[in-house]
């Protein structure tokens, strides 16, 4: 049962514009959420995270928004750059659980 | 600083052959260790995790097994590979924080 869902498999955006990636979850016990970025043939790298006690976390060009009532989070990348072209995974965990549940990923392509 | 190594980077094996993928972590002690598989066009599926030497938890029934003979070594094995075992295998570690840190991965092709 997929507890974390990324319903958009791909996203194409023009360089300099905003990329918005969406993620939905079903487990109301999730209280920590992460975004990972993955290039082909490489391991994912941690990008940004948010705790359920917050509704926004910002780090440079990356901002994650959390809507707990809707069980929805999003990642905003502003401005988008060619190096942002990658697969982005949303992940979630519960307190005291080591395991992360991952979404299927969204492939972002930034056009020049 | 901590680093995580995986090898080999790529592997092509015939159906029915054995498998051994190795993962080691440097710069930390008593990490939690994980094996994931990313099948083509799919997300990351957790296969095994370990919170200590000799402690292995399996997430999905399958043809694979895992072992942790040393604190910072995690091995993924199979006695007889199946075609469906093809995929991209990732090892990861975590410490006291919430993030998991991934290795470079192994591309396994079973023919």
mmCIF file with all atom_site columns, C-alpha atoms in Angstrom:
data_model
loop_
_atom_site.group_PDB
_atom_site.id
_atom_site.type_symbol
_atom_site.label_atom_id
_atom_site.label_alt_id
_atom_site.label_comp_id
_atom_site.label_asym_id
_atom_site.label_entity_id
_atom_site.label_seq_id
_atom_site.pdbx_PDB_ins_code
_atom_site.Cartn_x
_atom_site.Cartn_y
_atom_site.Cartn_z
_atom_site.occupancy
_atom_site.B_iso_or_equiv
_atom_site.pdbx_formal_charge
_atom_site.auth_seq_id
_atom_site.auth_comp_id
_atom_site.auth_asym_id
_atom_site.auth_atom_id
_atom_site.pdbx_PDB_model_num
ATOM 1   C CA . UNK A 1 1   ? 0.000  0.000   0.000   1.00 0.00 ? 1   UNK A CA 1
ATOM 2   C CA . UNK A 1 2   ? 1.544  3.248   -1.177  1.00 0.00 ? 2   UNK A CA 1
ATOM 3   C CA . UNK A 1 3   ? 1.392  5.638   1.765   1.00 0.00 ? 3   UNK A CA 1
ATOM 4   C CA . UNK A 1 4   ? 3.220  8.437   -0.034  1.00 0.00 ? 4   UNK A CA 1
ATOM 5   C CA . UNK A 1 5   ? 2.063  9.407   -3.497  1.00 0.00 ? 5   UNK A CA 1
ATOM 6   C CA . UNK A 1 6   ? 3.524  11.665  -6.123  1.00 0.00 ? 6   UNK A CA 1
ATOM 7   C CA . UNK A 1 7   ? 0.839  11.729  -8.768  1.00 0.00 ? 7   UNK A CA 1
ATOM 8   C CA . UNK A 1 8   ? 2.774  13.710  -11.350 1.00 0.00 ? 8   UNK A CA 1
ATOM 9   C CA . UNK A 1 9   ? 5.465  11.508  -12.875 1.00 0.00 ? 9   UNK A CA 1
ATOM 10  C CA . UNK A 1 10  ? 7.019  14.392  -14.757 1.00 0.00 ? 10  UNK A CA 1
ATOM 11  C CA . UNK A 1 11  ? 7.222  18.178  -14.844 1.00 0.00 ? 11  UNK A CA 1
ATOM 12  C CA . UNK A 1 12  ? 8.713  20.450  -17.488 1.00 0.00 ? 12  UNK A CA 1
ATOM 13  C CA . UNK A 1 13  ? 9.513  24.052  -16.596 1.00 0.00 ? 13  UNK A CA 1
ATOM 14  C CA . UNK A 1 14  ? 11.351 26.906  -18.236 1.00 0.00 ? 14  UNK A CA 1
ATOM 15  C CA . UNK A 1 15  ? 14.591 28.087  -16.721 1.00 0.00 ? 15  UNK A CA 1
ATOM 16  C CA . UNK A 1 16  ? 14.000 30.929  -14.284 1.00 0.00 ? 16  UNK A CA 1
ATOM 17  C CA . UNK A 1 17  ? 10.397 29.962  -13.571 1.00 0.00 ? 17  UNK A CA 1
ATOM 18  C CA . UNK A 1 18  ? 8.990  28.215  -10.526 1.00 0.00 ? 18  UNK A CA 1
ATOM 19  C CA . UNK A 1 19  ? 8.842  24.425  -10.217 1.00 0.00 ? 19  UNK A CA 1
ATOM 20  C CA . UNK A 1 20  ? 6.120  23.075  -7.959  1.00 0.00 ? 20  UNK A CA 1
ATOM 21  C CA . UNK A 1 21  ? 6.225  19.428  -6.987  1.00 0.00 ? 21  UNK A CA 1
ATOM 22  C CA . UNK A 1 22  ? 3.361  17.854  -5.084  1.00 0.00 ? 22  UNK A CA 1
ATOM 23  C CA . UNK A 1 23  ? 3.144  14.972  -2.672  1.00 0.00 ? 23  UNK A CA 1
ATOM 24  C CA . UNK A 1 24  ? 0.213  13.417  -0.823  1.00 0.00 ? 24  UNK A CA 1
ATOM 25  C CA . UNK A 1 25  ? 0.237  10.973  2.050   1.00 0.00 ? 25  UNK A CA 1
ATOM 26  C CA . UNK A 1 26  ? -2.324 8.743   3.698   1.00 0.00 ? 26  UNK A CA 1
ATOM 27  C CA . UNK A 1 27  ? -0.760 7.927   7.061   1.00 0.00 ? 27  UNK A CA 1
ATOM 28  C CA . UNK A 1 28  ? -1.805 10.584  9.581   1.00 0.00 ? 28  UNK A CA 1
ATOM 29  C CA . UNK A 1 29  ? 0.955  9.381   11.911  1.00 0.00 ? 29  UNK A CA 1
ATOM 30  C CA . UNK A 1 30  ? 3.671  10.728  9.621   1.00 0.00 ? 30  UNK A CA 1
ATOM 31  C CA . UNK A 1 31  ? 5.335  13.658  11.351  1.00 0.00 ? 31  UNK A CA 1
ATOM 32  C CA . UNK A 1 32  ? 8.503  14.279  9.385   1.00 0.00 ? 32  UNK A CA 1
ATOM 33  C CA . UNK A 1 33  ? 8.788  14.805  5.661   1.00 0.00 ? 33  UNK A CA 1
ATOM 34  C CA . UNK A 1 34  ? 11.774 14.961  3.366   1.00 0.00 ? 34  UNK A CA 1
ATOM 35  C CA . UNK A 1 35  ? 12.587 15.696  -0.251  1.00 0.00 ? 35  UNK A CA 1
ATOM 36  C CA . UNK A 1 36  ? 15.405 13.977  -2.067  1.00 0.00 ? 36  UNK A CA 1
ATOM 37  C CA . UNK A 1 37  ? 16.928 14.756  -5.441  1.00 0.00 ? 37  UNK A CA 1
ATOM 38  C CA . UNK A 1 38  ? 18.322 12.026  -7.662  1.00 0.00 ? 38  UNK A CA 1
ATOM 39  C CA . UNK A 1 39  ? 20.392 12.166  -10.815 1.00 0.00 ? 39  UNK A CA 1
ATOM 40  C CA . UNK A 1 40  ? 20.548 9.108   -13.128 1.00 0.00 ? 40  UNK A CA 1
ATOM 41  C CA . UNK A 1 41  ? 22.834 6.315   -11.930 1.00 0.00 ? 41  UNK A CA 1
ATOM 42  C CA . UNK A 1 42  ? 23.464 8.083   -8.617  1.00 0.00 ? 42  UNK A CA 1
ATOM 43  C CA . UNK A 1 43  ? 22.078 7.763   -5.128  1.00 0.00 ? 43  UNK A CA 1
ATOM 44  C CA . UNK A 1 44  ? 19.476 10.274  -3.922  1.00 0.00 ? 44  UNK A CA 1
ATOM 45  C CA . UNK A 1 45  ? 20.753 13.292  -2.038  1.00 0.00 ? 45  UNK A CA 1
ATOM 46  C CA . UNK A 1 46  ? 18.871 14.957  0.768   1.00 0.00 ? 46  UNK A CA 1
ATOM 47  C CA . UNK A 1 47  ? 17.400 18.301  -0.222  1.00 0.00 ? 47  UNK A CA 1
ATOM 48  C CA . UNK A 1 48  ? 15.112 19.722  2.439   1.00 0.00 ? 48  UNK A CA 1
ATOM 49  C CA . UNK A 1 49  ? 12.799 18.528  5.188   1.00 0.00 ? 49  UNK A CA 1
ATOM 50  C CA . UNK A 1 50  ? 9.946  19.715  7.369   1.00 0.00 ? 50  UNK A CA 1
ATOM 51  C CA . UNK A 1 51  ? 8.552  18.671  10.698  1.00 0.00 ? 51  UNK A CA 1
ATOM 52  C CA . UNK A 1 52  ? 4.811  18.398  11.233  1.00 0.00 ? 52  UNK A CA 1
ATOM 53  C CA . UNK A 1 53  ? 4.960  21.221  13.775  1.00 0.00 ? 53  UNK A CA 1
ATOM 54  C CA . UNK A 1 54  ? 5.745  23.620  10.943  1.00 0.00 ? 54  UNK A CA 1
ATOM 55  C CA . UNK A 1 55  ? 3.930  24.509  7.761   1.00 0.00 ? 55  UNK A CA 1
ATOM 56  C CA . UNK A 1 56  ? 6.856  25.973  5.850   1.00 0.00 ? 56  UNK A CA 1
ATOM 57  C CA . UNK A 1 57  ? 10.592 25.520  5.635   1.00 0.00 ? 57  UNK A CA 1
ATOM 58  C CA . UNK A 1 58  ? 12.847 27.470  3.331   1.00 0.00 ? 58  UNK A CA 1
ATOM 59  C CA . UNK A 1 59  ? 16.425 26.864  2.252   1.00 0.00 ? 59  UNK A CA 1
ATOM 60  C CA . UNK A 1 60  ? 17.712 29.100  -0.490  1.00 0.00 ? 60  UNK A CA 1
ATOM 61  C CA . UNK A 1 61  ? 15.791 28.439  -3.683  1.00 0.00 ? 61  UNK A CA 1
ATOM 62  C CA . UNK A 1 62  ? 13.896 25.538  -2.109  1.00 0.00 ? 62  UNK A CA 1
ATOM 63  C CA . UNK A 1 63  ? 10.767 25.855  0.026   1.00 0.00 ? 63  UNK A CA 1
ATOM 64  C CA . UNK A 1 64  ? 8.630  23.042  1.345   1.00 0.00 ? 64  UNK A CA 1
ATOM 65  C CA . UNK A 1 65  ? 5.033  23.641  2.402   1.00 0.00 ? 65  UNK A CA 1
ATOM 66  C CA . UNK A 1 66  ? 3.046  21.266  4.574   1.00 0.00 ? 66  UNK A CA 1
ATOM 67  C CA . UNK A 1 67  ? -0.745 21.151  4.822   1.00 0.00 ? 67  UNK A CA 1
ATOM 68  C CA . UNK A 1 68  ? -1.482 18.600  7.524   1.00 0.00 ? 68  UNK A CA 1
ATOM 69  C CA . UNK A 1 69  ? -5.252 18.779  7.234   1.00 0.00 ? 69  UNK A CA 1
ATOM 70  C CA . UNK A 1 70  ? -5.023 17.927  3.546   1.00 0.00 ? 70  UNK A CA 1
ATOM 71  C CA . UNK A 1 71  ? -2.154 15.487  4.070   1.00 0.00 ? 71  UNK A CA 1
ATOM 72  C CA . UNK A 1 72  ? -0.310 17.310  1.345   1.00 0.00 ? 72  UNK A CA 1
ATOM 73  C CA . UNK A 1 73  ? 3.111  18.816  0.912   1.00 0.00 ? 73  UNK A CA 1
ATOM 74  C CA . UNK A 1 74  ? 4.785  20.599  -1.916  1.00 0.00 ? 74  UNK A CA 1
ATOM 75  C CA . UNK A 1 75  ? 8.273  21.612  -2.929  1.00 0.00 ? 75  UNK A CA 1
ATOM 76  C CA . UNK A 1 76  ? 8.832  24.941  -4.648  1.00 0.00 ? 76  UNK A CA 1
ATOM 77  C CA . UNK A 1 77  ? 12.022 25.666  -6.546  1.00 0.00 ? 77  UNK A CA 1
ATOM 78  C CA . UNK A 1 78  ? 12.513 29.308  -7.473  1.00 0.00 ? 78  UNK A CA 1
ATOM 79  C CA . UNK A 1 79  ? 14.109 30.132  -9.820  1.00 0.00 ? 79  UNK A CA 1
ATOM 80  C CA . UNK A 1 80  ? 14.513 26.813  -11.610 1.00 0.00 ? 80  UNK A CA 1
ATOM 81  C CA . UNK A 1 81  ? 17.949 26.134  -13.049 1.00 0.00 ? 81  UNK A CA 1
ATOM 82  C CA . UNK A 1 82  ? 19.173 23.548  -15.579 1.00 0.00 ? 82  UNK A CA 1
ATOM 83  C CA . UNK A 1 83  ? 21.013 21.697  -12.799 1.00 0.00 ? 83  UNK A CA 1
ATOM 84  C CA . UNK A 1 84  ? 17.678 21.128  -11.102 1.00 0.00 ? 84  UNK A CA 1
ATOM 85  C CA . UNK A 1 85  ? 16.747 18.623  -13.798 1.00 0.00 ? 85  UNK A CA 1
ATOM 86  C CA . UNK A 1 86  ? 16.504 15.379  -11.828 1.00 0.00 ? 86  UNK A CA 1
ATOM 87  C CA . UNK A 1 87  ? 14.050 13.013  -10.178 1.00 0.00 ? 87  UNK A CA 1
ATOM 88  C CA . UNK A 1 88  ? 12.605 14.312  -6.915  1.00 0.00 ? 88  UNK A CA 1
ATOM 89  C CA . UNK A 1 89  ? 11.346 11.939  -4.261  1.00 0.00 ? 89  UNK A CA 1
ATOM 90  C CA . UNK A 1 90  ? 9.054  12.814  -1.414  1.00 0.00 ? 90  UNK A CA 1
ATOM 91  C CA . UNK A 1 91  ? 9.494  10.739  1.757   1.00 0.00 ? 91  UNK A CA 1
ATOM 92  C CA . UNK A 1 92  ? 7.851  10.542  5.167   1.00 0.00 ? 92  UNK A CA 1
ATOM 93  C CA . UNK A 1 93  ? 8.348  8.872   8.517   1.00 0.00 ? 93  UNK A CA 1
ATOM 94  C CA . UNK A 1 94  ? 6.743  8.581   11.920  1.00 0.00 ? 94  UNK A CA 1
ATOM 95  C CA . UNK A 1 95  ? 8.344  9.345   15.268  1.00 0.00 ? 95  UNK A CA 1
ATOM 96  C CA . UNK A 1 96  ? 10.589 6.564   16.526  1.00 0.00 ? 96  UNK A CA 1
ATOM 97  C CA . UNK A 1 97  ? 10.443 4.709   13.216  1.00 0.00 ? 97  UNK A CA 1
ATOM 98  C CA . UNK A 1 98  ? 13.677 4.436   11.315  1.00 0.00 ? 98  UNK A CA 1
ATOM 99  C CA . UNK A 1 99  ? 11.982 3.708   8.059   1.00 0.00 ? 99  UNK A CA 1
ATOM 100 C CA . UNK A 1 100 ? 11.134 6.187   5.346   1.00 0.00 ? 100 UNK A CA 1
ATOM 101 C CA . UNK A 1 101 ? 8.223  5.719   2.976   1.00 0.00 ? 101 UNK A CA 1
ATOM 102 C CA . UNK A 1 102 ? 8.991  7.090   -0.465  1.00 0.00 ? 102 UNK A CA 1
ATOM 103 C CA . UNK A 1 103 ? 6.820  8.310   -3.274  1.00 0.00 ? 103 UNK A CA 1
ATOM 104 C CA . UNK A 1 104 ? 7.376  7.134   -6.838  1.00 0.00 ? 104 UNK A CA 1
ATOM 105 C CA . UNK A 1 105 ? 9.208  10.321  -7.801  1.00 0.00 ? 105 UNK A CA 1
ATOM 106 C CA . UNK A 1 106 ? 8.683  13.234  -10.170 1.00 0.00 ? 106 UNK A CA 1
ATOM 107 C CA . UNK A 1 107 ? 11.077 13.823  -13.034 1.00 0.00 ? 107 UNK A CA 1
ATOM 108 C CA . UNK A 1 108 ? 11.770 17.529  -13.449 1.00 0.00 ? 108 UNK A CA 1
ATOM 109 C CA . UNK A 1 109 ? 13.131 18.874  -16.714 1.00 0.00 ? 109 UNK A CA 1
ATOM 110 C CA . UNK A 1 110 ? 14.258 22.492  -16.787 1.00 0.00 ? 110 UNK A CA 1
ATOM 111 C CA . UNK A 1 111 ? 14.241 23.917  -20.335 1.00 0.00 ? 111 UNK A CA 1
ATOM 112 C CA . UNK A 1 112 ? 16.705 26.602  -21.331 1.00 0.00 ? 112 UNK A CA 1
ATOM 113 C CA . UNK B 2 1   ? 32.775 13.514  7.572   1.00 0.00 ? 1   UNK B CA 1
ATOM 114 C CA . UNK B 2 2   ? 30.745 10.445  6.825   1.00 0.00 ? 2   UNK B CA 1
ATOM 115 C CA . UNK B 2 3   ? 30.921 8.592   3.533   1.00 0.00 ? 3   UNK B CA 1
ATOM 116 C CA . UNK B 2 4   ? 29.111 5.565   2.194   1.00 0.00 ? 4   UNK B CA 1
ATOM 117 C CA . UNK B 2 5   ? 30.500 3.191   -0.392  1.00 0.00 ? 5   UNK B CA 1
ATOM 118 C CA . UNK B 2 6   ? 28.808 0.597   -2.534  1.00 0.00 ? 6   UNK B CA 1
ATOM 119 C CA . UNK B 2 7   ? 30.262 -1.882  -4.958  1.00 0.00 ? 7   UNK B CA 1
ATOM 120 C CA . UNK B 2 8   ? 30.178 -2.928  -7.612  1.00 0.00 ? 8   UNK B CA 1
ATOM 121 C CA . UNK B 2 9   ? 28.709 0.027   -9.473  1.00 0.00 ? 9   UNK B CA 1
ATOM 122 C CA . UNK B 2 10  ? 27.251 -2.193  -12.181 1.00 0.00 ? 10  UNK B CA 1
ATOM 123 C CA . UNK B 2 11  ? 26.694 -5.911  -12.393 1.00 0.00 ? 11  UNK B CA 1
ATOM 124 C CA . UNK B 2 12  ? 25.331 -8.241  -15.055 1.00 0.00 ? 12  UNK B CA 1
ATOM 125 C CA . UNK B 2 13  ? 24.480 -11.704 -13.826 1.00 0.00 ? 13  UNK B CA 1
ATOM 126 C CA . UNK B 2 14  ? 22.737 -14.728 -15.353 1.00 0.00 ? 14  UNK B CA 1
ATOM 127 C CA . UNK B 2 15  ? 19.504 -16.052 -13.913 1.00 0.00 ? 15  UNK B CA 1
ATOM 128 C CA . UNK B 2 16  ? 20.193 -18.578 -11.167 1.00 0.00 ? 16  UNK B CA 1
ATOM 129 C CA . UNK B 2 17  ? 23.583 -17.160 -10.212 1.00 0.00 ? 17  UNK B CA 1
ATOM 130 C CA . UNK B 2 18  ? 24.384 -15.889 -6.697  1.00 0.00 ? 18  UNK B CA 1
ATOM 131 C CA . UNK B 2 19  ? 24.622 -12.249 -5.697  1.00 0.00 ? 19  UNK B CA 1
ATOM 132 C CA . UNK B 2 20  ? 26.623 -10.299 -3.167  1.00 0.00 ? 20  UNK B CA 1
ATOM 133 C CA . UNK B 2 21  ? 26.477 -6.512  -2.961  1.00 0.00 ? 21  UNK B CA 1
ATOM 134 C CA . UNK B 2 22  ? 28.484 -4.741  -0.316  1.00 0.00 ? 22  UNK B CA 1
ATOM 135 C CA . UNK B 2 23  ? 27.981 -1.445  1.442   1.00 0.00 ? 23  UNK B CA 1
ATOM 136 C CA . UNK B 2 24  ? 30.296 0.195   3.962   1.00 0.00 ? 24  UNK B CA 1
ATOM 137 C CA . UNK B 2 25  ? 30.006 3.415   5.913   1.00 0.00 ? 25  UNK B CA 1
ATOM 138 C CA . UNK B 2 26  ? 32.895 5.498   7.207   1.00 0.00 ? 26  UNK B CA 1
ATOM 139 C CA . UNK B 2 27  ? 33.048 8.271   9.744   1.00 0.00 ? 27  UNK B CA 1
ATOM 140 C CA . UNK B 2 28  ? 30.239 7.164   12.017  1.00 0.00 ? 28  UNK B CA 1
ATOM 141 C CA . UNK B 2 29  ? 29.524 4.404   14.473  1.00 0.00 ? 29  UNK B CA 1
ATOM 142 C CA . UNK B 2 30  ? 26.433 2.288   15.078  1.00 0.00 ? 30  UNK B CA 1
ATOM 143 C CA . UNK B 2 31  ? 24.525 3.631   12.086  1.00 0.00 ? 31  UNK B CA 1
ATOM 144 C CA . UNK B 2 32  ? 21.135 2.371   11.008  1.00 0.00 ? 32  UNK B CA 1
ATOM 145 C CA . UNK B 2 33  ? 21.596 0.742   7.618   1.00 0.00 ? 33  UNK B CA 1
ATOM 146 C CA . UNK B 2 34  ? 19.139 0.200   4.798   1.00 0.00 ? 34  UNK B CA 1
ATOM 147 C CA . UNK B 2 35  ? 18.882 -1.547  1.446   1.00 0.00 ? 35  UNK B CA 1
ATOM 148 C CA . UNK B 2 36  ? 16.497 -0.126  -1.146  1.00 0.00 ? 36  UNK B CA 1
ATOM 149 C CA . UNK B 2 37  ? 15.641 -1.135  -4.669  1.00 0.00 ? 37  UNK B CA 1
ATOM 150 C CA . UNK B 2 38  ? 14.488 1.196   -7.393  1.00 0.00 ? 38  UNK B CA 1
ATOM 151 C CA . UNK B 2 39  ? 12.853 -0.705  -10.218 1.00 0.00 ? 39  UNK B CA 1
ATOM 152 C CA . UNK B 2 40  ? 12.557 0.951   -13.620 1.00 0.00 ? 40  UNK B CA 1
ATOM 153 C CA . UNK B 2 41  ? 10.063 3.816   -13.483 1.00 0.00 ? 41  UNK B CA 1
ATOM 154 C CA . UNK B 2 42  ? 9.229  3.224   -9.840  1.00 0.00 ? 42  UNK B CA 1
ATOM 155 C CA . UNK B 2 43  ? 10.063 4.708   -6.480  1.00 0.00 ? 43  UNK B CA 1
ATOM 156 C CA . UNK B 2 44  ? 12.357 3.446   -3.762  1.00 0.00 ? 44  UNK B CA 1
ATOM 157 C CA . UNK B 2 45  ? 11.275 0.239   -2.108  1.00 0.00 ? 45  UNK B CA 1
ATOM 158 C CA . UNK B 2 46  ? 12.782 -0.562  1.277   1.00 0.00 ? 46  UNK B CA 1
ATOM 159 C CA . UNK B 2 47  ? 14.070 -4.138  1.300   1.00 0.00 ? 47  UNK B CA 1
ATOM 160 C CA . UNK B 2 48  ? 15.940 -4.488  4.608   1.00 0.00 ? 48  UNK B CA 1
ATOM 161 C CA . UNK B 2 49  ? 17.070 -2.371  7.499   1.00 0.00 ? 49  UNK B CA 1
ATOM 162 C CA . UNK B 2 50  ? 19.394 -2.967  10.400  1.00 0.00 ? 50  UNK B CA 1
ATOM 163 C CA . UNK B 2 51  ? 19.814 -1.175  13.725  1.00 0.00 ? 51  UNK B CA 1
ATOM 164 C CA . UNK B 2 52  ? 22.867 -3.149  14.821  1.00 0.00 ? 52  UNK B CA 1
ATOM 165 C CA . UNK B 2 53  ? 25.261 -6.001  14.102  1.00 0.00 ? 53  UNK B CA 1
ATOM 166 C CA . UNK B 2 54  ? 23.348 -9.159  13.263  1.00 0.00 ? 54  UNK B CA 1
ATOM 167 C CA . UNK B 2 55  ? 19.984 -7.393  13.493  1.00 0.00 ? 55  UNK B CA 1
ATOM 168 C CA . UNK B 2 56  ? 18.122 -7.504  10.186  1.00 0.00 ? 56  UNK B CA 1
ATOM 169 C CA . UNK B 2 57  ? 14.507 -6.637  9.473   1.00 0.00 ? 57  UNK B CA 1
ATOM 170 C CA . UNK B 2 58  ? 12.953 -7.629  6.178   1.00 0.00 ? 58  UNK B CA 1
ATOM 171 C CA . UNK B 2 59  ? 10.286 -5.436  4.685   1.00 0.00 ? 59  UNK B CA 1
ATOM 172 C CA . UNK B 2 60  ? 9.110  -7.541  1.776   1.00 0.00 ? 60  UNK B CA 1
ATOM 173 C CA . UNK B 2 61  ? 9.204  -11.277 1.095   1.00 0.00 ? 61  UNK B CA 1
ATOM 174 C CA . UNK B 2 62  ? 11.610 -11.934 -1.697  1.00 0.00 ? 62  UNK B CA 1
ATOM 175 C CA . UNK B 2 63  ? 14.518 -13.814 -3.125  1.00 0.00 ? 63  UNK B CA 1
ATOM 176 C CA . UNK B 2 64  ? 17.087 -11.671 -1.315  1.00 0.00 ? 64  UNK B CA 1
ATOM 177 C CA . UNK B 2 65  ? 18.684 -11.651 2.111   1.00 0.00 ? 65  UNK B CA 1
ATOM 178 C CA . UNK B 2 66  ? 20.824 -9.216  4.048   1.00 0.00 ? 66  UNK B CA 1
ATOM 179 C CA . UNK B 2 67  ? 23.536 -9.504  6.646   1.00 0.00 ? 67  UNK B CA 1
ATOM 180 C CA . UNK B 2 68  ? 25.474 -7.123  8.864   1.00 0.00 ? 68  UNK B CA 1
ATOM 181 C CA . UNK B 2 69  ? 28.680 -8.847  9.920   1.00 0.00 ? 69  UNK B CA 1
ATOM 182 C CA . UNK B 2 70  ? 30.309 -5.635  11.167  1.00 0.00 ? 70  UNK B CA 1
ATOM 183 C CA . UNK B 2 71  ? 29.013 -2.350  12.536  1.00 0.00 ? 71  UNK B CA 1
ATOM 184 C CA . UNK B 2 72  ? 29.506 -0.423  9.319   1.00 0.00 ? 72  UNK B CA 1
ATOM 185 C CA . UNK B 2 73  ? 29.114 -3.183  6.758   1.00 0.00 ? 73  UNK B CA 1
ATOM 186 C CA . UNK B 2 74  ? 25.862 -4.241  5.149   1.00 0.00 ? 74  UNK B CA 1
ATOM 187 C CA . UNK B 2 75  ? 25.628 -7.007  2.564   1.00 0.00 ? 75  UNK B CA 1
ATOM 188 C CA . UNK B 2 76  ? 22.795 -7.880  0.203   1.00 0.00 ? 76  UNK B CA 1
ATOM 189 C CA . UNK B 2 77  ? 22.776 -11.447 -1.093  1.00 0.00 ? 77  UNK B CA 1
ATOM 190 C CA . UNK B 2 78  ? 20.890 -13.967 -3.123  1.00 0.00 ? 78  UNK B CA 1
ATOM 191 C CA . UNK B 2 79  ? 21.522 -17.654 -3.689  1.00 0.00 ? 79  UNK B CA 1
ATOM 192 C CA . UNK B 2 80  ? 19.778 -17.708 -7.066  1.00 0.00 ? 80  UNK B CA 1
ATOM 193 C CA . UNK B 2 81  ? 18.923 -14.546 -8.965  1.00 0.00 ? 81  UNK B CA 1
ATOM 194 C CA . UNK B 2 82  ? 15.629 -14.094 -10.789 1.00 0.00 ? 82  UNK B CA 1
ATOM 195 C CA . UNK B 2 83  ? 14.918 -11.838 -13.751 1.00 0.00 ? 83  UNK B CA 1
ATOM 196 C CA . UNK B 2 84  ? 12.722 -9.744  -11.468 1.00 0.00 ? 84  UNK B CA 1
ATOM 197 C CA . UNK B 2 85  ? 15.715 -8.966  -9.255  1.00 0.00 ? 85  UNK B CA 1
ATOM 198 C CA . UNK B 2 86  ? 17.016 -6.530  -11.858 1.00 0.00 ? 86  UNK B CA 1
ATOM 199 C CA . UNK B 2 87  ? 17.067 -2.949  -10.661 1.00 0.00 ? 87  UNK B CA 1
ATOM 200 C CA . UNK B 2 88  ? 19.051 -0.209  -9.017  1.00 0.00 ? 88  UNK B CA 1
ATOM 201 C CA . UNK B 2 89  ? 20.084 -1.112  -5.476  1.00 0.00 ? 89  UNK B CA 1
ATOM 202 C CA . UNK B 2 90  ? 20.794 1.588   -2.973  1.00 0.00 ? 90  UNK B CA 1
ATOM 203 C CA . UNK B 2 91  ? 22.345 1.376   0.448   1.00 0.00 ? 91  UNK B CA 1
ATOM 204 C CA . UNK B 2 92  ? 21.660 4.131   2.956   1.00 0.00 ? 92  UNK B CA 1
ATOM 205 C CA . UNK B 2 93  ? 22.573 5.005   6.531   1.00 0.00 ? 93  UNK B CA 1
ATOM 206 C CA . UNK B 2 94  ? 21.114 7.207   9.204   1.00 0.00 ? 94  UNK B CA 1
ATOM 207 C CA . UNK B 2 95  ? 22.303 8.346   12.584  1.00 0.00 ? 95  UNK B CA 1
ATOM 208 C CA . UNK B 2 96  ? 20.508 10.191  15.329  1.00 0.00 ? 96  UNK B CA 1
ATOM 209 C CA . UNK B 2 97  ? 18.933 12.624  12.890  1.00 0.00 ? 97  UNK B CA 1
ATOM 210 C CA . UNK B 2 98  ? 15.967 12.060  10.617  1.00 0.00 ? 98  UNK B CA 1
ATOM 211 C CA . UNK B 2 99  ? 17.739 12.080  7.279   1.00 0.00 ? 99  UNK B CA 1
ATOM 212 C CA . UNK B 2 100 ? 19.014 9.029   5.475   1.00 0.00 ? 100 UNK B CA 1
ATOM 213 C CA . UNK B 2 101 ? 22.129 9.316   3.362   1.00 0.00 ? 101 UNK B CA 1
ATOM 214 C CA . UNK B 2 102 ? 22.459 7.209   0.269   1.00 0.00 ? 102 UNK B CA 1
ATOM 215 C CA . UNK B 2 103 ? 25.327 5.515   -1.465  1.00 0.00 ? 103 UNK B CA 1
ATOM 216 C CA . UNK B 2 104 ? 25.986 5.735   -5.213  1.00 0.00 ? 104 UNK B CA 1
ATOM 217 C CA . UNK B 2 105 ? 23.987 2.596   -5.982  1.00 0.00 ? 105 UNK B CA 1
ATOM 218 C CA . UNK B 2 106 ? 24.528 -0.634  -7.935  1.00 0.00 ? 106 UNK B CA 1
ATOM 219 C CA . UNK B 2 107 ? 22.848 -1.270  -11.261 1.00 0.00 ? 107 UNK B CA 1
ATOM 220 C CA . UNK B 2 108 ? 22.015 -4.979  -11.405 1.00 0.00 ? 108 UNK B CA 1
ATOM 221 C CA . UNK B 2 109 ? 20.907 -6.588  -14.645 1.00 0.00 ? 109 UNK B CA 1
ATOM 222 C CA . UNK B 2 110 ? 19.826 -10.209 -14.550 1.00 0.00 ? 110 UNK B CA 1
ATOM 223 C CA . UNK B 2 111 ? 19.767 -11.879 -17.955 1.00 0.00 ? 111 UNK B CA 1
#
